[in-house]
């Protein structure tokens, strides 16, 4: 399953984002280091279910009016502060917990009302935290790389072998390491001549490759946040920055669970179920949320998850079925599964994703829309509905 890590300074709203996305009951508070142990939960990316297009909307039990939610794993950890690599705050060792994630969402408080340590302040420049966070992650990786450095310099270990092994649990693969070497223009055979700065450059490139970071400009509901967000966009044109409010998404999701409103995560509107049952306080809160959505279109939380998975990781959704005529599994469930696969995947990759045995005994694949057999090197498209024939 795709794993997404939430990182950021204390009190930036990581747990609020996590709770809004997963509905797991985690602690949220305005003091730094509310979260110490990592929280792990299921969130969802939102896609259009193909059931409508194939005329099976009535029979599809897996979507909400044509909106399908595909699960992803989300991690929420302790806050990262400047000089965490020197042991400040909670240090950076907890990054181990979320580094299986293949993409990171930096939850950044853009209101300017908390500093890098999560303490209340006024007019703090949030851009300071963007580079700080990258630097602290780099220092953490640098610490791991240094464990092998001496032996590598003495030629006692093989570079690729050592690092692919050291980083295998962190979702950093050989391709990431090779690309980092190339971008940094460094030759592993000359590692004995690398300076510490060059080693850091390699680490930083590896982080960019293996742990791309998307920024969620949180607390946009606070008036000062808008100006800060505009400044950030100008200053970092190459970084994807999505504005929003985790608190607004959480309030909408909770109101929805309690039956007060009908709200589909990521929507720009909601409908009040029964106005006569609302207290004055609830009415006021819902008015605030309506105004927020009118102004900002959405809360940004769903957009962040979708951007991370589809724009940054470049995944596609494929629907495996057993009966390509009825678009069902053996039990008759319409479009029973929606699987996330990297763009460029083939039917055989899909077979392996369904089950190792199905992959091993793969015979052929059929495109359920056309009923045509597709070749084993066919590149799957987003939204494909595929039946795999296997000799298992
Ligand atoms: N105004 C506003 N406040 C928010 C928003 N999101 C979170 N907060 C508040 O920010 C404070 C910190 O939220 P948390 O979710 O606990 O922050 P965290 O990043 O998990 O903090 P640590 O676990 O201490 O690192 C809480 O008081 C939240 O209610 C938002 O979108 N708008
Ligand atoms: Mg927290």
mmCIF file of C-alpha atoms in Angstrom, residues 50-384:
data_model
loop_
_atom_site.group_PDB
_atom_site.id
_atom_site.type_symbol
_atom_site.label_atom_id
_atom_site.label_comp_id
_atom_site.label_asym_id
_atom_site.label_seq_id
_atom_site.Cartn_x
_atom_site.Cartn_y
_atom_site.Cartn_z
ATOM 1 C CA UNK A 50 -15.961 3.785 -13.670
ATOM 2 C CA UNK A 51 -19.298 2.164 -12.719
ATOM 3 C CA UNK A 52 -21.299 5.065 -14.171
ATOM 4 C CA UNK A 53 -19.585 4.909 -17.531
ATOM 5 C CA UNK A 54 -20.174 1.143 -17.853
ATOM 6 C CA UNK A 55 -23.809 1.516 -16.807
ATOM 7 C CA UNK A 56 -23.479 -0.357 -13.495
ATOM 8 C CA UNK A 57 -23.891 2.496 -11.035
ATOM 9 C CA UNK A 58 -26.974 0.892 -9.484
ATOM 10 C CA UNK A 59 -25.089 -2.348 -8.789
ATOM 11 C CA UNK A 60 -21.780 -0.853 -7.613
ATOM 12 C CA UNK A 61 -21.457 -1.056 -3.828
ATOM 13 C CA UNK A 62 -17.948 0.339 -3.696
ATOM 14 C CA UNK A 63 -18.524 4.028 -4.342
ATOM 15 C CA UNK A 64 -20.596 6.959 -3.160
ATOM 16 C CA UNK A 65 -22.585 8.297 -6.112
ATOM 17 C CA UNK A 66 -19.719 7.567 -8.469
ATOM 18 C CA UNK A 67 -17.006 8.835 -6.092
ATOM 19 C CA UNK A 68 -14.560 6.111 -5.127
ATOM 20 C CA UNK A 69 -12.111 6.212 -2.240
ATOM 21 C CA UNK A 70 -8.915 4.172 -2.561
ATOM 22 C CA UNK A 71 -7.007 3.474 0.688
ATOM 23 C CA UNK A 72 -3.510 4.768 1.449
ATOM 24 C CA UNK A 73 -1.544 4.504 4.677
ATOM 25 C CA UNK A 74 -0.820 7.735 6.552
ATOM 26 C CA UNK A 75 1.745 8.350 9.306
ATOM 27 C CA UNK A 76 1.641 11.191 11.835
ATOM 28 C CA UNK A 77 4.737 11.695 13.984
ATOM 29 C CA UNK A 78 6.263 14.083 16.525
ATOM 30 C CA UNK A 79 7.231 17.606 15.464
ATOM 31 C CA UNK A 80 10.631 18.376 13.954
ATOM 32 C CA UNK A 81 12.436 21.463 15.277
ATOM 33 C CA UNK A 82 15.613 23.302 14.175
ATOM 34 C CA UNK A 83 18.720 21.329 15.193
ATOM 35 C CA UNK A 84 16.706 18.188 15.798
ATOM 36 C CA UNK A 85 19.792 16.386 14.460
ATOM 37 C CA UNK A 86 21.680 17.685 17.482
ATOM 38 C CA UNK A 87 19.013 16.242 19.741
ATOM 39 C CA UNK A 88 16.800 19.366 20.094
ATOM 40 C CA UNK A 89 13.101 18.778 20.741
ATOM 41 C CA UNK A 90 12.482 15.074 20.290
ATOM 42 C CA UNK A 91 15.503 14.707 18.028
ATOM 43 C CA UNK A 92 15.114 13.158 14.598
ATOM 44 C CA UNK A 93 15.339 9.442 15.365
ATOM 45 C CA UNK A 94 11.537 9.178 15.141
ATOM 46 C CA UNK A 95 11.879 9.796 11.402
ATOM 47 C CA UNK A 96 12.699 6.073 11.208
ATOM 48 C CA UNK A 97 9.013 5.499 11.906
ATOM 49 C CA UNK A 98 7.704 7.278 8.862
ATOM 50 C CA UNK A 99 10.445 6.730 6.355
ATOM 51 C CA UNK A 100 8.728 3.746 4.786
ATOM 52 C CA UNK A 101 6.580 6.497 3.292
ATOM 53 C CA UNK A 102 7.303 7.235 -0.339
ATOM 54 C CA UNK A 103 6.053 10.817 -0.217
ATOM 55 C CA UNK A 104 5.984 13.367 2.588
ATOM 56 C CA UNK A 105 3.430 16.081 3.229
ATOM 57 C CA UNK A 106 4.970 18.985 5.092
ATOM 58 C CA UNK A 107 2.227 20.409 7.296
ATOM 59 C CA UNK A 108 3.221 24.056 7.577
ATOM 60 C CA UNK A 109 1.433 26.585 9.779
ATOM 61 C CA UNK A 110 1.246 29.606 7.451
ATOM 62 C CA UNK A 111 -0.583 31.828 9.923
ATOM 63 C CA UNK A 112 2.735 33.013 11.386
ATOM 64 C CA UNK A 113 1.295 32.394 14.834
ATOM 65 C CA UNK A 114 3.617 29.557 15.843
ATOM 66 C CA UNK A 115 7.401 29.541 15.585
ATOM 67 C CA UNK A 116 9.640 26.649 14.472
ATOM 68 C CA UNK A 117 9.397 25.118 17.937
ATOM 69 C CA UNK A 118 5.613 25.261 17.961
ATOM 70 C CA UNK A 119 5.433 28.077 20.492
ATOM 71 C CA UNK A 120 2.860 30.862 20.084
ATOM 72 C CA UNK A 121 4.210 34.025 18.497
ATOM 73 C CA UNK A 122 3.195 36.759 16.022
ATOM 74 C CA UNK A 123 4.338 37.410 12.453
ATOM 75 C CA UNK A 124 6.628 34.381 12.188
ATOM 76 C CA UNK A 125 7.890 33.864 8.639
ATOM 77 C CA UNK A 126 6.771 30.295 7.718
ATOM 78 C CA UNK A 127 9.242 30.102 4.825
ATOM 79 C CA UNK A 128 11.963 29.532 7.437
ATOM 80 C CA UNK A 129 10.431 26.128 8.148
ATOM 81 C CA UNK A 130 10.553 24.914 4.556
ATOM 82 C CA UNK A 131 14.331 24.833 4.357
ATOM 83 C CA UNK A 132 14.694 23.861 8.013
ATOM 84 C CA UNK A 133 12.612 20.738 7.499
ATOM 85 C CA UNK A 134 14.549 19.663 4.395
ATOM 86 C CA UNK A 135 17.805 20.278 6.241
ATOM 87 C CA UNK A 136 16.788 18.217 9.268
ATOM 88 C CA UNK A 137 15.699 15.282 7.121
ATOM 89 C CA UNK A 138 19.002 15.528 5.247
ATOM 90 C CA UNK A 139 20.957 15.493 8.507
ATOM 91 C CA UNK A 140 19.077 12.410 9.618
ATOM 92 C CA UNK A 141 19.914 10.601 6.352
ATOM 93 C CA UNK A 142 23.470 11.911 6.585
ATOM 94 C CA UNK A 143 23.756 10.210 9.988
ATOM 95 C CA UNK A 144 22.724 6.890 8.414
ATOM 96 C CA UNK A 145 25.116 7.260 5.476
ATOM 97 C CA UNK A 146 27.994 8.103 7.790
ATOM 98 C CA UNK A 147 27.665 4.753 9.543
ATOM 99 C CA UNK A 148 29.215 3.130 6.476
ATOM 100 C CA UNK A 149 31.395 5.949 5.279
ATOM 101 C CA UNK A 150 34.709 4.958 6.842
ATOM 102 C CA UNK A 151 34.560 1.396 5.600
ATOM 103 C CA UNK A 152 33.426 2.545 2.157
ATOM 104 C CA UNK A 153 36.351 4.963 1.952
ATOM 105 C CA UNK A 154 38.740 2.208 2.844
ATOM 106 C CA UNK A 155 37.261 0.120 0.047
ATOM 107 C CA UNK A 156 36.034 -2.537 2.502
ATOM 108 C CA UNK A 157 32.443 -2.377 1.289
ATOM 109 C CA UNK A 158 30.653 -2.005 -2.023
ATOM 110 C CA UNK A 159 28.808 1.310 -2.391
ATOM 111 C CA UNK A 160 25.567 0.194 -4.066
ATOM 112 C CA UNK A 161 25.310 -3.033 -2.100
ATOM 113 C CA UNK A 162 25.830 -1.252 1.205
ATOM 114 C CA UNK A 163 23.372 1.558 0.584
ATOM 115 C CA UNK A 164 20.608 -0.463 -1.048
ATOM 116 C CA UNK A 165 20.754 -2.707 2.026
ATOM 117 C CA UNK A 166 20.940 0.137 4.545
ATOM 118 C CA UNK A 167 18.011 1.967 2.931
ATOM 119 C CA UNK A 168 15.838 -0.969 1.900
ATOM 120 C CA UNK A 169 13.536 -0.498 4.890
ATOM 121 C CA UNK A 170 13.192 3.185 4.064
ATOM 122 C CA UNK A 171 11.756 2.762 0.563
ATOM 123 C CA UNK A 172 14.968 4.151 -0.944
ATOM 124 C CA UNK A 173 15.825 1.940 -3.885
ATOM 125 C CA UNK A 174 18.831 1.458 -6.149
ATOM 126 C CA UNK A 175 17.296 3.724 -8.810
ATOM 127 C CA UNK A 176 17.022 6.594 -6.325
ATOM 128 C CA UNK A 177 20.659 6.144 -5.300
ATOM 129 C CA UNK A 178 21.870 5.970 -8.906
ATOM 130 C CA UNK A 179 19.891 9.083 -9.867
ATOM 131 C CA UNK A 180 21.247 10.940 -6.834
ATOM 132 C CA UNK A 181 24.825 10.092 -7.846
ATOM 133 C CA UNK A 182 24.142 11.309 -11.349
ATOM 134 C CA UNK A 183 22.465 14.585 -10.316
ATOM 135 C CA UNK A 184 25.191 15.310 -7.760
ATOM 136 C CA UNK A 185 27.805 14.363 -10.369
ATOM 137 C CA UNK A 186 29.601 12.099 -7.909
ATOM 138 C CA UNK A 187 31.485 8.889 -8.622
ATOM 139 C CA UNK A 188 31.094 6.153 -5.976
ATOM 140 C CA UNK A 189 34.474 4.685 -6.991
ATOM 141 C CA UNK A 190 36.076 7.890 -5.757
ATOM 142 C CA UNK A 191 34.269 8.011 -2.429
ATOM 143 C CA UNK A 192 37.620 8.194 -0.625
ATOM 144 C CA UNK A 193 38.019 11.644 -2.201
ATOM 145 C CA UNK A 194 34.491 12.923 -1.400
ATOM 146 C CA UNK A 195 34.327 15.847 1.021
ATOM 147 C CA UNK A 196 31.664 15.986 3.754
ATOM 148 C CA UNK A 197 29.874 18.616 1.647
ATOM 149 C CA UNK A 198 29.812 16.250 -1.304
ATOM 150 C CA UNK A 199 28.457 13.477 0.872
ATOM 151 C CA UNK A 200 25.749 15.870 2.046
ATOM 152 C CA UNK A 201 24.971 16.795 -1.557
ATOM 153 C CA UNK A 202 24.519 13.102 -2.397
ATOM 154 C CA UNK A 203 22.233 12.641 0.619
ATOM 155 C CA UNK A 204 20.175 15.677 -0.278
ATOM 156 C CA UNK A 205 19.692 14.507 -3.873
ATOM 157 C CA UNK A 206 18.733 11.050 -2.619
ATOM 158 C CA UNK A 207 16.109 12.613 -0.336
ATOM 159 C CA UNK A 208 14.677 14.608 -3.246
ATOM 160 C CA UNK A 209 14.442 11.427 -5.316
ATOM 161 C CA UNK A 210 13.074 9.064 -2.715
ATOM 162 C CA UNK A 211 11.126 11.349 -0.385
ATOM 163 C CA UNK A 212 9.517 14.106 -2.443
ATOM 164 C CA UNK A 213 7.877 16.743 -0.258
ATOM 165 C CA UNK A 214 4.568 18.454 -0.874
ATOM 166 C CA UNK A 215 3.693 21.441 1.333
ATOM 167 C CA UNK A 216 0.269 21.862 2.933
ATOM 168 C CA UNK A 217 -0.078 25.540 3.851
ATOM 169 C CA UNK A 218 -2.289 24.942 6.891
ATOM 170 C CA UNK A 219 -4.437 27.322 8.969
ATOM 171 C CA UNK A 220 -5.385 29.375 5.891
ATOM 172 C CA UNK A 221 -8.560 30.248 7.821
ATOM 173 C CA UNK A 222 -6.504 32.670 9.954
ATOM 174 C CA UNK A 223 -6.497 36.112 8.255
ATOM 175 C CA UNK A 224 -2.689 36.627 8.253
ATOM 176 C CA UNK A 225 -2.170 33.274 6.508
ATOM 177 C CA UNK A 226 -3.241 34.422 3.049
ATOM 178 C CA UNK A 227 -0.488 36.986 2.642
ATOM 179 C CA UNK A 228 2.095 34.491 3.940
ATOM 180 C CA UNK A 229 0.868 31.871 1.500
ATOM 181 C CA UNK A 230 1.159 34.279 -1.445
ATOM 182 C CA UNK A 231 4.722 35.109 -0.385
ATOM 183 C CA UNK A 232 5.598 31.415 -0.139
ATOM 184 C CA UNK A 233 4.279 30.703 -3.617
ATOM 185 C CA UNK A 234 6.430 33.498 -5.034
ATOM 186 C CA UNK A 235 9.493 32.421 -3.129
ATOM 187 C CA UNK A 236 9.263 28.717 -3.955
ATOM 188 C CA UNK A 237 7.804 28.466 -7.465
ATOM 189 C CA UNK A 238 9.175 24.936 -7.850
ATOM 190 C CA UNK A 239 7.576 23.510 -4.716
ATOM 191 C CA UNK A 240 3.994 22.298 -4.845
ATOM 192 C CA UNK A 241 2.184 24.211 -2.078
ATOM 193 C CA UNK A 242 -1.508 23.582 -1.382
ATOM 194 C CA UNK A 243 -3.356 25.996 0.926
ATOM 195 C CA UNK A 244 -6.042 24.767 3.296
ATOM 196 C CA UNK A 245 -7.337 24.078 6.728
ATOM 197 C CA UNK A 246 -7.050 20.706 8.427
ATOM 198 C CA UNK A 247 -9.329 21.962 11.188
ATOM 199 C CA UNK A 248 -12.083 22.848 8.701
ATOM 200 C CA UNK A 249 -11.834 19.385 7.084
ATOM 201 C CA UNK A 250 -11.995 17.728 10.508
ATOM 202 C CA UNK A 251 -15.076 19.754 11.480
ATOM 203 C CA UNK A 252 -16.797 18.843 8.193
ATOM 204 C CA UNK A 253 -15.947 15.149 8.507
ATOM 205 C CA UNK A 254 -17.163 15.029 12.108
ATOM 206 C CA UNK A 255 -20.387 16.889 11.316
ATOM 207 C CA UNK A 256 -20.913 14.381 8.519
ATOM 208 C CA UNK A 257 -20.381 11.331 10.752
ATOM 209 C CA UNK A 258 -22.820 12.718 13.278
ATOM 210 C CA UNK A 259 -25.426 13.035 10.551
ATOM 211 C CA UNK A 260 -25.584 16.830 10.711
ATOM 212 C CA UNK A 261 -24.513 17.321 7.111
ATOM 213 C CA UNK A 262 -23.937 15.395 3.920
ATOM 214 C CA UNK A 263 -20.368 16.049 2.891
ATOM 215 C CA UNK A 264 -18.055 14.169 0.567
ATOM 216 C CA UNK A 265 -14.393 14.778 1.487
ATOM 217 C CA UNK A 266 -12.796 17.235 -0.897
ATOM 218 C CA UNK A 267 -16.121 18.785 -1.979
ATOM 219 C CA UNK A 268 -16.728 22.476 -2.261
ATOM 220 C CA UNK A 269 -20.113 22.223 -0.577
ATOM 221 C CA UNK A 270 -22.223 20.300 1.914
ATOM 222 C CA UNK A 271 -25.940 19.963 2.611
ATOM 223 C CA UNK A 272 -27.445 20.375 6.079
ATOM 224 C CA UNK A 273 -29.485 17.289 6.942
ATOM 225 C CA UNK A 274 -32.090 18.885 9.220
ATOM 226 C CA UNK A 275 -31.633 22.514 10.211
ATOM 227 C CA UNK A 276 -34.275 22.282 12.962
ATOM 228 C CA UNK A 277 -32.099 19.811 14.908
ATOM 229 C CA UNK A 278 -29.065 22.119 15.094
ATOM 230 C CA UNK A 279 -28.127 24.199 18.126
ATOM 231 C CA UNK A 280 -27.224 27.867 17.586
ATOM 232 C CA UNK A 281 -23.567 26.998 18.115
ATOM 233 C CA UNK A 282 -23.678 24.268 15.472
ATOM 234 C CA UNK A 283 -25.450 26.615 13.042
ATOM 235 C CA UNK A 284 -22.741 29.214 13.552
ATOM 236 C CA UNK A 285 -19.966 26.649 13.020
ATOM 237 C CA UNK A 286 -21.596 25.410 9.825
ATOM 238 C CA UNK A 287 -22.015 28.993 8.581
ATOM 239 C CA UNK A 288 -18.292 29.504 9.135
ATOM 240 C CA UNK A 289 -17.490 26.317 7.200
ATOM 241 C CA UNK A 290 -19.802 27.314 4.354
ATOM 242 C CA UNK A 291 -18.090 30.709 4.126
ATOM 243 C CA UNK A 292 -14.713 28.966 4.183
ATOM 244 C CA UNK A 293 -15.677 26.652 1.301
ATOM 245 C CA UNK A 294 -17.195 29.532 -0.683
ATOM 246 C CA UNK A 295 -13.913 31.386 -0.396
ATOM 247 C CA UNK A 296 -11.375 28.542 -0.699
ATOM 248 C CA UNK A 297 -13.328 25.975 -2.793
ATOM 249 C CA UNK A 298 -12.171 23.075 -0.588
ATOM 250 C CA UNK A 299 -10.234 22.434 2.614
ATOM 251 C CA UNK A 300 -7.118 21.259 0.768
ATOM 252 C CA UNK A 301 -6.788 17.974 2.707
ATOM 253 C CA UNK A 302 -8.194 15.699 -0.003
ATOM 254 C CA UNK A 303 -6.387 17.705 -2.679
ATOM 255 C CA UNK A 304 -3.123 17.129 -0.833
ATOM 256 C CA UNK A 305 -3.581 13.360 -0.679
ATOM 257 C CA UNK A 306 -4.597 13.178 -4.346
ATOM 258 C CA UNK A 307 -1.696 15.405 -5.430
ATOM 259 C CA UNK A 308 0.771 13.304 -3.441
ATOM 260 C CA UNK A 309 -0.404 10.049 -5.007
ATOM 261 C CA UNK A 310 -1.282 11.057 -8.557
ATOM 262 C CA UNK A 311 0.884 14.098 -9.375
ATOM 263 C CA UNK A 312 3.982 13.378 -7.322
ATOM 264 C CA UNK A 313 4.102 9.575 -7.189
ATOM 265 C CA UNK A 314 2.386 9.312 -10.581
ATOM 266 C CA UNK A 315 0.160 6.388 -9.649
ATOM 267 C CA UNK A 316 -2.814 5.138 -11.642
ATOM 268 C CA UNK A 317 -5.922 3.248 -10.478
ATOM 269 C CA UNK A 318 -6.709 -0.092 -12.108
ATOM 270 C CA UNK A 319 -9.783 -2.232 -11.458
ATOM 271 C CA UNK A 320 -9.152 -5.994 -11.594
ATOM 272 C CA UNK A 321 -12.228 -8.168 -12.222
ATOM 273 C CA UNK A 322 -12.680 -11.902 -12.639
ATOM 274 C CA UNK A 323 -15.665 -11.811 -14.990
ATOM 275 C CA UNK A 324 -14.849 -9.345 -17.769
ATOM 276 C CA UNK A 325 -18.418 -9.444 -19.111
ATOM 277 C CA UNK A 326 -20.119 -8.569 -15.857
ATOM 278 C CA UNK A 327 -17.208 -6.567 -14.406
ATOM 279 C CA UNK A 328 -17.388 -8.582 -11.197
ATOM 280 C CA UNK A 329 -15.503 -10.958 -8.930
ATOM 281 C CA UNK A 330 -16.676 -14.566 -8.470
ATOM 282 C CA UNK A 331 -19.273 -13.467 -5.943
ATOM 283 C CA UNK A 332 -20.847 -10.984 -8.341
ATOM 284 C CA UNK A 333 -19.495 -7.808 -6.721
ATOM 285 C CA UNK A 334 -19.180 -5.066 -9.340
ATOM 286 C CA UNK A 335 -15.664 -3.507 -9.607
ATOM 287 C CA UNK A 336 -14.664 -5.119 -6.293
ATOM 288 C CA UNK A 337 -11.150 -3.660 -6.100
ATOM 289 C CA UNK A 338 -9.362 -0.462 -7.025
ATOM 290 C CA UNK A 339 -5.583 -0.855 -6.988
ATOM 291 C CA UNK A 340 -2.928 1.847 -7.091
ATOM 292 C CA UNK A 341 -0.034 1.044 -9.437
ATOM 293 C CA UNK A 342 2.870 3.148 -10.682
ATOM 294 C CA UNK A 343 2.341 4.638 -14.145
ATOM 295 C CA UNK A 344 4.051 2.380 -16.660
ATOM 296 C CA UNK A 345 2.825 -0.844 -15.004
ATOM 297 C CA UNK A 346 1.877 -3.812 -17.164
ATOM 298 C CA UNK A 347 -0.830 -6.489 -16.754
ATOM 299 C CA UNK A 348 1.804 -8.746 -15.197
ATOM 300 C CA UNK A 349 2.594 -6.097 -12.568
ATOM 301 C CA UNK A 350 -1.134 -5.959 -11.842
ATOM 302 C CA UNK A 351 -1.219 -9.762 -11.509
ATOM 303 C CA UNK A 352 1.621 -9.624 -8.951
ATOM 304 C CA UNK A 353 -0.147 -6.836 -7.103
ATOM 305 C CA UNK A 354 -3.290 -8.968 -6.785
ATOM 306 C CA UNK A 355 -1.334 -11.976 -5.528
ATOM 307 C CA UNK A 356 2.183 -13.301 -5.901
ATOM 308 C CA UNK A 357 0.812 -16.657 -7.158
ATOM 309 C CA UNK A 358 -1.351 -14.969 -9.792
ATOM 310 C CA UNK A 359 1.702 -13.062 -10.951
ATOM 311 C CA UNK A 360 3.851 -16.204 -11.089
ATOM 312 C CA UNK A 361 1.263 -18.113 -13.106
ATOM 313 C CA UNK A 362 0.174 -15.188 -15.293
ATOM 314 C CA UNK A 363 -1.073 -16.315 -18.726
ATOM 315 C CA UNK A 364 -2.867 -13.354 -20.287
ATOM 316 C CA UNK A 365 -4.977 -10.280 -19.592
ATOM 317 C CA UNK A 366 -8.210 -9.015 -21.075
ATOM 318 C CA UNK A 367 -9.410 -5.422 -21.262
ATOM 319 C CA UNK A 368 -12.960 -5.719 -19.920
ATOM 320 C CA UNK A 369 -14.193 -2.686 -21.859
ATOM 321 C CA UNK A 370 -13.163 -4.039 -25.263
ATOM 322 C CA UNK A 371 -13.059 -7.782 -24.423
ATOM 323 C CA UNK A 372 -9.745 -7.835 -26.274
ATOM 324 C CA UNK A 373 -6.747 -9.707 -24.994
ATOM 325 C CA UNK A 374 -3.924 -7.281 -24.253
ATOM 326 C CA UNK A 375 -0.252 -8.028 -24.627
ATOM 327 C CA UNK A 376 1.926 -8.601 -21.578
ATOM 328 C CA UNK A 377 3.893 -5.400 -22.347
ATOM 329 C CA UNK A 378 0.724 -3.272 -22.638
ATOM 330 C CA UNK A 379 1.054 -0.141 -20.478
ATOM 331 C CA UNK A 380 -1.973 0.054 -18.210
ATOM 332 C CA UNK A 381 -3.994 3.269 -18.275
ATOM 333 C CA UNK A 382 -5.649 5.038 -15.377
ATOM 334 C CA UNK A 383 -9.158 3.591 -14.962
ATOM 335 C CA UNK A 384 -8.502 0.368 -16.880
#
